mmCIF file of C-alpha atoms in Angstrom:
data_model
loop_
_atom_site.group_PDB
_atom_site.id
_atom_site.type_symbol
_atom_site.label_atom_id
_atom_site.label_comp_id
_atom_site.label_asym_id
_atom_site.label_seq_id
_atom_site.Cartn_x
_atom_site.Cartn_y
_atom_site.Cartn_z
ATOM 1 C CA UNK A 1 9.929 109.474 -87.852
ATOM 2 C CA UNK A 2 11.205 109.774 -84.128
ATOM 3 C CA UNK A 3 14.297 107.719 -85.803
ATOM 4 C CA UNK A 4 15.044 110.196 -88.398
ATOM 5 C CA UNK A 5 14.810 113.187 -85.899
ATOM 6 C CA UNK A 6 17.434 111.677 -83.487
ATOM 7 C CA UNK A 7 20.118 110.222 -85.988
ATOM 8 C CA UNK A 8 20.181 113.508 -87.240
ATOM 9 C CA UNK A 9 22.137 116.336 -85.646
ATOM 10 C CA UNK A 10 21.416 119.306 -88.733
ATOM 11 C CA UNK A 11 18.529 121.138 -89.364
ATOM 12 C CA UNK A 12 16.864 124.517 -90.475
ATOM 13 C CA UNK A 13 14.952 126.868 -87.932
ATOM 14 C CA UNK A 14 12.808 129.394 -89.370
ATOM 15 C CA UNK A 15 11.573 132.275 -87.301
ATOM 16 C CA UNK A 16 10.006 135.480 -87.462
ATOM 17 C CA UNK A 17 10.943 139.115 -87.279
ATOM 18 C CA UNK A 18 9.213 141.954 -85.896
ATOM 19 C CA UNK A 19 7.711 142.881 -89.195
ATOM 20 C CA UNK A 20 6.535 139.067 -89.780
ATOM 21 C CA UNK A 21 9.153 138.393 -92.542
ATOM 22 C CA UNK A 22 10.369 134.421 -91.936
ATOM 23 C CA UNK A 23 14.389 134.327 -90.776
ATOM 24 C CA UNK A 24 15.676 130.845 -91.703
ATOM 25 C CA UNK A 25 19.131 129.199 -89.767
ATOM 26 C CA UNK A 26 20.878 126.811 -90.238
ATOM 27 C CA UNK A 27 21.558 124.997 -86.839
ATOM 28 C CA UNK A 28 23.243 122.310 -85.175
ATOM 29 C CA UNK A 29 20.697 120.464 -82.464
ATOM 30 C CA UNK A 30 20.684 117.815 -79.941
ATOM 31 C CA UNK A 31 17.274 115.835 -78.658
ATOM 32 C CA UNK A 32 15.676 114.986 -75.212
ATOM 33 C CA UNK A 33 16.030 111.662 -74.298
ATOM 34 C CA UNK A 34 13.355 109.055 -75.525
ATOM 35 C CA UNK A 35 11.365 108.977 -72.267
ATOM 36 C CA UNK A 36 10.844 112.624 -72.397
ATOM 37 C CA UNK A 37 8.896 115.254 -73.830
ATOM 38 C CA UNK A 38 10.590 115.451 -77.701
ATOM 39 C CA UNK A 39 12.631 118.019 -77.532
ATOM 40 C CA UNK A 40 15.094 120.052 -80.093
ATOM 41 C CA UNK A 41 17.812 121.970 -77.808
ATOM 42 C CA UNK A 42 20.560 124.270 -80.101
ATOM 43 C CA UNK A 43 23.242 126.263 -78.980
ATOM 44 C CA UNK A 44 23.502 130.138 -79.817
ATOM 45 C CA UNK A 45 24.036 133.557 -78.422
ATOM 46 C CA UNK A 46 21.549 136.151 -76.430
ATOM 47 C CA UNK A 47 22.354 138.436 -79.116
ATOM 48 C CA UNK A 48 21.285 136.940 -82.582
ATOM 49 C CA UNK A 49 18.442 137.615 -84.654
ATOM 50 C CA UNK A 50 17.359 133.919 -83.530
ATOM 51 C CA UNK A 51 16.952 134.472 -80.186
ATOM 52 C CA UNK A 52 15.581 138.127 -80.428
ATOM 53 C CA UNK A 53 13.005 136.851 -83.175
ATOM 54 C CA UNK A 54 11.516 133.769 -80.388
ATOM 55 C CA UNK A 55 11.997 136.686 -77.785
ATOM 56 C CA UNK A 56 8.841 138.498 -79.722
ATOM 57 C CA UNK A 57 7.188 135.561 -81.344
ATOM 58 C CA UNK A 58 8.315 132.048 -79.803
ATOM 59 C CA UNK A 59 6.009 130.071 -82.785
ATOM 60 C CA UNK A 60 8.743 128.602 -85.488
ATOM 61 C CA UNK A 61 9.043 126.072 -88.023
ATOM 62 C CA UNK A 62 11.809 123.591 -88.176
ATOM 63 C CA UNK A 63 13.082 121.320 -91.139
ATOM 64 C CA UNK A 64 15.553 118.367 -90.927
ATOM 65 C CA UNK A 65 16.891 116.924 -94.107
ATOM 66 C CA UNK A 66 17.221 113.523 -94.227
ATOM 67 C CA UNK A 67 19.982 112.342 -96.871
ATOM 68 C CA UNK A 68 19.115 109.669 -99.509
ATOM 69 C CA UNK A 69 22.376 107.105 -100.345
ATOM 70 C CA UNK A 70 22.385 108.505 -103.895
ATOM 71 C CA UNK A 71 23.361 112.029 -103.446
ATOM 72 C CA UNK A 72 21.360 112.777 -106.787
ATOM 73 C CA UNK A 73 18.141 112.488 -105.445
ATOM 74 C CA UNK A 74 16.989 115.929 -102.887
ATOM 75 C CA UNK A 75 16.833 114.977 -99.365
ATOM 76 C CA UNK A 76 13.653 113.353 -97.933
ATOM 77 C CA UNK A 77 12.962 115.711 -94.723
ATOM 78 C CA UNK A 78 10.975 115.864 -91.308
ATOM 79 C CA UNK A 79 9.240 119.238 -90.656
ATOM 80 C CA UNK A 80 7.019 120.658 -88.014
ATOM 81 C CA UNK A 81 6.069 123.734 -86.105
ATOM 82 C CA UNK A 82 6.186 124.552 -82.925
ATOM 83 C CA UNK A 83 7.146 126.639 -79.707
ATOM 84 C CA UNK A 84 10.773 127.731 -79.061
ATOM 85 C CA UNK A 85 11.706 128.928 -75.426
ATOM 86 C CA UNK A 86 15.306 130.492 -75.005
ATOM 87 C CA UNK A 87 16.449 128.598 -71.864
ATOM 88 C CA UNK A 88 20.114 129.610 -69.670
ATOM 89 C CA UNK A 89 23.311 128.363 -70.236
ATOM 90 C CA UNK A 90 23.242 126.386 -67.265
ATOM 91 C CA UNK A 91 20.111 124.582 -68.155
ATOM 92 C CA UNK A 92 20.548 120.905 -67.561
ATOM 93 C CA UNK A 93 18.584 118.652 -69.880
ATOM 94 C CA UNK A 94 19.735 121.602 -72.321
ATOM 95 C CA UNK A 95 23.503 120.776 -71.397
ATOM 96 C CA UNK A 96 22.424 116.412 -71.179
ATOM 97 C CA UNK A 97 21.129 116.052 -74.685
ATOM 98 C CA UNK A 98 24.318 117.833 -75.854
ATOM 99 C CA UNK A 99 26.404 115.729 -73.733
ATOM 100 C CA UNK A 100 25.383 112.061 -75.484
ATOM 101 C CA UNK A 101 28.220 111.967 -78.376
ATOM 102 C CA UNK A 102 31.424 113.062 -78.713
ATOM 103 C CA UNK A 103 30.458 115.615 -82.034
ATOM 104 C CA UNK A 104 27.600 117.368 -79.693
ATOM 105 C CA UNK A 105 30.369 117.801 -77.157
ATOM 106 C CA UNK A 106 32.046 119.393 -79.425
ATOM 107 C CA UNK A 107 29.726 121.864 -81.049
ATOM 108 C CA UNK A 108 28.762 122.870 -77.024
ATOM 109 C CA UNK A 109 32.682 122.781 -76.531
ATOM 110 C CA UNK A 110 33.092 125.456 -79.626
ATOM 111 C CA UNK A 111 30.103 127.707 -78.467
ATOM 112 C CA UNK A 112 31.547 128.166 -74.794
ATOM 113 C CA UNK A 113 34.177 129.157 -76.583
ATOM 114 C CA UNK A 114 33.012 131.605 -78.858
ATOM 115 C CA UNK A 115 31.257 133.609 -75.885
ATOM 116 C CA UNK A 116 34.582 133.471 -73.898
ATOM 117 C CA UNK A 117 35.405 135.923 -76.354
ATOM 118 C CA UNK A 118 32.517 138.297 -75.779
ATOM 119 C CA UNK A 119 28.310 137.123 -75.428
ATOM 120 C CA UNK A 120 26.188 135.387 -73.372
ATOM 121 C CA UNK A 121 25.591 131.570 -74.354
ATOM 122 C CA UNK A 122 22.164 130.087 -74.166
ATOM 123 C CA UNK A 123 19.740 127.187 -75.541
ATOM 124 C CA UNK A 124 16.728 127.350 -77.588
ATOM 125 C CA UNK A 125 14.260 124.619 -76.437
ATOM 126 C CA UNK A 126 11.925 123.469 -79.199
ATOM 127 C CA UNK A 127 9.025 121.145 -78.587
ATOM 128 C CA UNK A 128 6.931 120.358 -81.979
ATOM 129 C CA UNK A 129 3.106 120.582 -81.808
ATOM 130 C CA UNK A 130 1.416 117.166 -82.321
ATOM 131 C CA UNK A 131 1.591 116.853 -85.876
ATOM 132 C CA UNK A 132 4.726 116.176 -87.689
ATOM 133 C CA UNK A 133 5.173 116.245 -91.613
ATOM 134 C CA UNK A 134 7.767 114.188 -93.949
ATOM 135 C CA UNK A 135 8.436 113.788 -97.229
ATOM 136 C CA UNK A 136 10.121 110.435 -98.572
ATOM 137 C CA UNK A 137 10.709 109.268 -94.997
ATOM 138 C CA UNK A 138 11.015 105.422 -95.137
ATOM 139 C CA UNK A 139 10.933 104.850 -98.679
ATOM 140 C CA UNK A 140 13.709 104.810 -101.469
ATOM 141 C CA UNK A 141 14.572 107.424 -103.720
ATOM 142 C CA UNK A 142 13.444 105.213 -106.516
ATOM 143 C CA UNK A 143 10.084 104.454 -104.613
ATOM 144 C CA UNK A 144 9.628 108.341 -104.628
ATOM 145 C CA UNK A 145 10.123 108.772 -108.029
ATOM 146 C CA UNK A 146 7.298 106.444 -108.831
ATOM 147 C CA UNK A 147 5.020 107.330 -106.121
ATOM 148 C CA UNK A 148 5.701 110.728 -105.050
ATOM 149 C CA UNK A 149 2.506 111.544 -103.461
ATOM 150 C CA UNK A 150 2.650 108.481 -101.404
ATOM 151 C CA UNK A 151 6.198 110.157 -100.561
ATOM 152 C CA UNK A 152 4.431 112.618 -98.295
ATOM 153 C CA UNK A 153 3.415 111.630 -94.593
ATOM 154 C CA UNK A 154 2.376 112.916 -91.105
ATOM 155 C CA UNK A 155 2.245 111.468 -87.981
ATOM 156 C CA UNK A 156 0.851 112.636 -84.420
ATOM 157 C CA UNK A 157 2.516 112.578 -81.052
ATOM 158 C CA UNK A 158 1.977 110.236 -78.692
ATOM 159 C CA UNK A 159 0.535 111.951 -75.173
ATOM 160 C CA UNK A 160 3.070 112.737 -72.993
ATOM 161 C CA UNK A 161 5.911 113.214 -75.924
#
């Protein structure tokens, strides 16, 4: 599972508004380093819905599709909840996990620029709670089709990640 989260780079954060209706994004996100905490950090603005919605209630969900080889068959996917903290622009493990390839470089490269033009750039830190949930993770798309209920999983955190 802790494969599937850091190969990946996409994902969808859901949030909530002040009314409690959900807010889902689409976002681009980089991961702690192994021998940390795990981590989700994505770059945004001070001034979207996002960030005001973790502002007023910080608990979110967070789904990362995970591409079969046969683009017929849906996505298998990761998923958890957890607690999202809106961290500066300066912040450094923020800034290290999206310094590790040359595509994250870019992304952070294209949001500096973006609030060159007007905003204030930040991170949103996301650290799942213990239990994570998937959904075909490990297994073919045929072996889904045959099984599905053996398609879905969960696994806990280690201590300390």
């Amino acid at each position: 599972m802790d494969r599937a989260v850091r190969r990946r780079t996409f994902g969808t954060l859901s949030t909530m508004d002040r009314r409690g209706a959900p807010h889902a994004t689409a976002v681009i996100y980089a991961v702690s380093p192994p021998d940390q905490p795990l981590t989700l950090f994505v770059t945004t603005r001070s001034t979207t819905a996002k960030v005001h919605h973790i502002r007023k209630h910080p608990e979110v969900a967070f789904v990362i599709p995970v591409p079969h080889r046969l683009p017929v068959f849906p996505p298998s996917a990761v998923q958890f909840q957890g607690l999202a903290t809106i961290l500066e622009a300066n912040d450094t493990a923020a800034i290290g996990a999206f310094q590790k390839s040359w595509f994250h470089r870019r992304i952070l490269a294209a949001e500096q620029r973006i609030v060159s033009q007007g905003g204030q750039m930040c991170f949103i830190a996301i650290q799942p709670n213990k239990t994570i949930f998937s959904y075909g993770i490990g297994l073919s798309a045929l072996d889904i089709l045959r099984q599905p209920r053996q398609a879905a999983g969960q696994t806990q955190l280690p201590a300390g990640r």
